[in-house]
Tab-separated table of C-alpha atoms in Angstrom:
chain	number	residue	atom	x	y	z
A	1	MET	CA	-22.382	123.378	13.905
A	2	ILE	CA	-23.368	120.730	16.400
A	3	LYS	CA	-24.413	117.144	15.836
A	4	SER	CA	-28.152	117.857	15.745
A	5	GLU	CA	-27.606	120.499	13.062
A	6	LEU	CA	-25.551	118.068	11.030
A	7	VAL	CA	-28.367	115.528	11.336
A	8	ALA	CA	-30.932	118.133	10.287
A	9	ARG	CA	-28.925	119.084	7.205
A	10	LEU	CA	-28.477	115.498	6.135
A	11	ALA	CA	-32.152	114.779	6.702
A	12	GLU	CA	-33.023	117.751	4.524
A	13	ALA	CA	-30.791	116.462	1.729
A	14	ASN	CA	-32.229	112.929	2.061
A	15	PRO	CA	-35.994	113.372	2.328
A	16	HIS	CA	-36.571	109.632	1.873
A	17	LEU	CA	-34.927	108.909	5.238
A	18	TYR	CA	-36.417	109.362	8.666
A	19	GLN	CA	-34.584	111.849	10.820
A	20	ARG	CA	-33.998	109.173	13.456
A	21	ASP	CA	-32.314	106.957	10.842
A	22	VAL	CA	-30.054	109.838	9.861
A	23	GLU	CA	-29.235	110.226	13.533
A	24	ARG	CA	-28.345	106.544	13.750
A	25	ILE	CA	-26.146	106.841	10.672
A	26	VAL	CA	-24.209	109.756	12.134
A	27	ASN	CA	-23.853	108.000	15.505
A	28	THR	CA	-22.761	104.766	13.840
A	29	ILE	CA	-19.987	106.542	11.953
A	30	PHE	CA	-18.538	108.240	15.022
A	31	ASP	CA	-19.020	105.190	17.258
A	32	GLU	CA	-17.137	103.147	14.685
A	33	ILE	CA	-14.245	105.622	14.691
A	34	ALA	CA	-14.241	105.776	18.513
A	35	GLY	CA	-14.336	101.966	18.725
A	36	ALA	CA	-11.395	101.647	16.356
A	37	LEU	CA	-9.349	104.100	18.430
A	38	ALA	CA	-10.192	102.200	21.623
A	39	ARG	CA	-8.701	99.084	19.989
A	40	GLY	CA	-5.601	101.053	19.094
A	41	ASP	CA	-6.494	101.086	15.387
A	42	ARG	CA	-6.178	103.975	12.967
A	43	VAL	CA	-8.938	105.440	10.837
A	44	GLU	CA	-7.802	106.962	7.570
A	45	LEU	CA	-10.262	109.043	5.595
A	46	ARG	CA	-8.570	110.252	2.413
A	47	GLY	CA	-9.167	113.897	1.700
A	48	PHE	CA	-10.469	114.489	5.212
A	49	GLY	CA	-7.879	113.292	7.688
A	50	ALA	CA	-6.715	110.438	9.872
A	51	PHE	CA	-7.520	109.515	13.448
A	52	SER	CA	-4.938	107.634	15.478
A	53	VAL	CA	-3.877	107.073	19.056
A	54	LYS	CA	-0.672	108.500	20.466
A	55	GLU	CA	1.135	107.161	23.466
A	56	ARG	CA	2.303	109.663	26.064
A	57	PRO	CA	4.948	108.351	28.429
A	58	ALA	CA	4.707	108.770	32.199
A	59	ARG	CA	6.335	111.967	33.418
A	60	MET	CA	6.835	114.054	36.489
A	61	GLY	CA	4.382	116.888	36.474
A	62	ARG	CA	3.905	119.691	38.918
A	63	ASN	CA	0.848	120.964	40.687
A	64	PRO	CA	0.766	124.483	39.300
A	65	ARG	CA	-0.819	125.844	42.466
A	66	THR	CA	1.481	124.365	45.091
A	67	GLY	CA	4.541	123.634	42.956
A	68	GLU	CA	4.515	120.120	44.371
A	69	PRO	CA	5.827	117.430	41.975
A	70	VAL	CA	3.307	114.752	40.987
A	71	GLU	CA	3.636	111.588	38.968
A	72	VAL	CA	1.642	111.659	35.756
A	73	ASP	CA	0.803	108.186	34.429
A	74	ALA	CA	1.513	107.133	30.881
A	75	LYS	CA	-1.556	107.583	28.735
A	76	HIS	CA	-3.027	107.078	25.297
A	77	VAL	CA	-4.639	110.046	23.609
A	78	PRO	CA	-6.772	110.283	20.472
A	79	PHE	CA	-5.120	112.303	17.720
A	80	PHE	CA	-6.348	113.744	14.420
A	81	LYS	CA	-4.245	114.833	11.495
A	82	CYS	CA	-5.909	116.915	8.834
A	83	GLY	CA	-5.773	115.448	5.333
A	84	LYS	CA	-3.993	117.143	2.470
A	85	GLU	CA	-7.066	117.972	0.434
A	86	LEU	CA	-8.939	119.522	3.364
A	87	ARG	CA	-5.843	121.460	4.415
A	88	GLU	CA	-5.620	122.888	0.912
A	89	ARG	CA	-9.312	123.747	0.886
A	90	LEU	CA	-8.910	125.599	4.188
A	91	ASN	CA	-6.274	127.776	2.600
A	92	THR	CA	-7.712	128.552	-0.790
A	93	SER	CA	-10.968	130.166	0.254
A	94	GLU	CA	-11.301	133.511	1.974
A	95	PRO	CA	-10.900	133.012	5.699
A	96	VAL	CA	-14.141	133.709	7.511
A	97	THR	CA	-12.633	134.649	10.827
A	98	ALA	CA	-14.721	135.666	13.779
A	99	ASP	CA	-12.642	138.754	14.448
A	100	ALA	CA	-13.828	141.332	11.971
A	101	GLY	CA	-11.272	143.399	10.187
A	102	PHE	CA	-8.882	140.613	9.375
A	103	SER	CA	-7.668	141.234	5.900
A	104	GLY	CA	-4.355	139.418	5.708
A	105	ASN	CA	-3.697	137.582	2.519
A	106	VAL	CA	-3.894	133.865	2.465
A	107	PRO	CA	-1.596	131.887	0.187
A	108	GLY	CA	-3.390	130.662	-2.856
A	109	ALA	CA	-6.348	132.972	-2.300
A	110	ALA	CA	-5.469	135.013	-5.333
A	111	ASP	CA	-7.004	133.827	-8.532
B	1	MET	CA	-0.195	94.968	19.224
B	2	ASN	CA	-1.530	94.304	15.741
B	3	SER	CA	-3.155	97.534	14.737
B	4	LYS	CA	-5.440	97.870	11.765
B	5	THR	CA	-6.379	100.798	9.611
B	6	LEU	CA	-10.038	101.493	8.964
B	7	THR	CA	-11.162	103.388	5.897
B	8	ARG	CA	-14.372	104.787	4.444
B	9	ALA	CA	-15.279	101.240	3.370
B	10	ASP	CA	-15.374	100.096	7.017
B	11	LEU	CA	-17.543	103.042	8.011
B	12	SER	CA	-19.952	102.359	5.140
B	13	GLU	CA	-20.066	98.713	6.110
B	14	ALA	CA	-20.989	99.678	9.686
B	15	VAL	CA	-23.790	101.931	8.408
B	16	PHE	CA	-24.972	99.160	6.097
B	17	ARG	CA	-25.102	96.670	9.003
B	18	GLU	CA	-26.601	99.055	11.509
B	19	VAL	CA	-29.202	100.869	9.449
B	20	GLY	CA	-29.950	98.493	6.614
B	21	LEU	CA	-29.556	100.897	3.696
B	22	SER	CA	-27.960	99.599	0.511
B	23	ARG	CA	-24.164	99.525	0.368
B	24	THR	CA	-24.093	102.314	-2.210
B	25	GLU	CA	-26.367	104.523	-0.185
B	26	SER	CA	-24.404	103.811	2.997
B	27	ALA	CA	-21.218	104.862	1.234
B	28	ASP	CA	-22.888	108.023	-0.088
B	29	LEU	CA	-24.064	108.957	3.390
B	30	VAL	CA	-20.614	108.501	4.928
B	31	GLU	CA	-19.322	110.801	2.207
B	32	SER	CA	-22.044	113.401	2.862
B	33	VAL	CA	-21.303	113.411	6.569
B	34	LEU	CA	-17.604	114.079	5.939
B	35	GLU	CA	-18.306	116.638	3.231
B	36	ASN	CA	-20.800	118.479	5.426
B	37	ILE	CA	-18.267	118.721	8.231
B	38	ALA	CA	-15.497	119.757	5.827
B	39	SER	CA	-17.520	122.529	4.199
B	40	HIS	CA	-18.494	124.035	7.554
B	41	LEU	CA	-14.858	124.011	8.591
B	42	VAL	CA	-13.816	125.647	5.328
B	43	ALA	CA	-16.417	128.342	6.062
B	44	GLY	CA	-14.583	128.920	9.351
B	45	GLU	CA	-17.180	127.273	11.552
B	46	THR	CA	-16.433	124.995	14.501
B	47	VAL	CA	-18.052	121.567	14.364
B	48	LYS	CA	-18.937	119.992	17.710
B	49	LEU	CA	-19.952	116.362	17.967
B	50	SER	CA	-21.036	115.561	21.489
B	51	SER	CA	-19.275	112.612	23.130
B	52	PHE	CA	-16.808	112.520	20.228
B	53	GLY	CA	-15.002	115.840	20.020
B	54	SER	CA	-14.841	119.145	18.239
B	55	PHE	CA	-13.091	120.339	15.121
B	56	SER	CA	-12.084	123.941	14.864
B	57	VAL	CA	-10.116	126.116	12.508
B	58	ARG	CA	-7.356	128.367	13.783
B	59	GLN	CA	-5.629	131.180	12.008
B	60	LYS	CA	-1.858	131.080	12.314
B	61	GLY	CA	0.352	134.040	11.586
B	62	GLY	CA	3.327	133.932	9.256
B	63	ARG	CA	6.788	133.321	10.687
B	64	ILE	CA	10.299	132.536	9.646
B	65	GLY	CA	10.930	128.815	9.712
B	66	ARG	CA	14.127	126.956	9.105
B	67	ASN	CA	14.915	123.927	7.014
B	68	PRO	CA	16.161	121.547	9.708
B	69	LYS	CA	18.449	119.778	7.260
B	70	THR	CA	20.183	122.754	5.688
B	71	GLY	CA	19.587	125.391	8.361
B	72	GLU	CA	18.297	127.644	5.609
B	73	GLU	CA	15.632	130.185	6.559
B	74	VAL	CA	12.285	129.798	4.833
B	75	PRO	CA	9.278	132.066	5.241
B	76	ILE	CA	6.095	130.330	6.415
B	77	SER	CA	3.063	132.252	5.235
B	78	PRO	CA	-0.035	132.830	7.386
B	79	ARG	CA	-2.391	129.899	7.142
B	80	ARG	CA	-5.422	128.198	8.623
B	81	VAL	CA	-5.042	124.926	10.477
B	82	LEU	CA	-7.594	122.414	11.637
B	83	THR	CA	-7.460	121.173	15.200
B	84	PHE	CA	-9.402	118.333	16.745
B	85	ARG	CA	-10.141	118.283	20.467
B	86	PRO	CA	-11.340	114.879	21.587
B	87	SER	CA	-14.187	114.902	24.101
B	88	HIS	CA	-13.670	113.579	27.603
B	89	VAL	CA	-15.777	110.562	26.765
B	90	LEU	CA	-13.543	109.660	23.824
B	91	LYS	CA	-10.339	110.332	25.767
B	92	ASP	CA	-11.516	108.220	28.685
B	93	ASN	CA	-12.652	105.347	26.504
B	94	VAL	CA	-9.402	105.236	24.558
B	95	ASN	CA	-7.253	105.558	27.638
B	96	LYS	CA	-9.223	103.021	29.669
B	97	ALA	CA	-9.077	100.490	26.873
B	98	LEU	CA	-5.386	100.936	26.113
B	99	SER	CA	-3.658	102.011	29.317
B	100	GLY	CA	-6.062	100.562	31.830
B	101	ASN	CA	-6.677	103.936	33.447
B	102	GLY	CA	-8.394	107.085	32.297
B	103	GLN	CA	-10.764	107.626	35.149
B	104	ASP	CA	-8.521	109.904	37.145
B	105	THR	CA	-6.328	111.630	34.611
B	106	ALA	CA	-6.796	114.703	36.742
B	107	ALA	CA	-5.367	118.127	36.076
B	108	THR	CA	-7.160	118.626	32.766
B	109	PRO	CA	-8.511	122.086	33.446
B	110	GLU	CA	-11.707	122.704	31.571
């Protein structure tokens, strides 16, 4: 699913809203999360997950083509940790994997 | 660095300010957005949000783990995990704001 499909679904479920308002709502939510991360803040959404920023120290890397060592600057990277409830939901339903033929059992799938 | 934690309430507040719906409706919409994303992920679908990032579900095989405290072997059953890949826009914005670079974090093969 891509953003426009998400917007379309929400618009369908909320017929009293204009599609462009739904689009603004979706953009506002993700801009707010992105803005928080850019300030170094965390965003915690119970049941869904938490967004935070991790600091990666500077290190010596290597150009994989030439083998030449290169300095890699310290950096800050956005990070997401799946929430408990969503993690449990992912593992209680039948996995709908792209590769057909998968029939392994998933913990908790039995009921 | 005094870092804050935002919650659903802050997201609803932003929607309320930006779009002018009632507070209750703003909160309901934030919830529907998250629930929509979650249910697609549970169905095994990838969710891509341009200029933000993509969420995808990966199947992991079972393996033998070890309790790091006791050294005891414990089986880890096959499971599905959610991964988030931030978009370049998000990575750059975060890195530029916090490390003062981000433009030329080269060597990120795409």
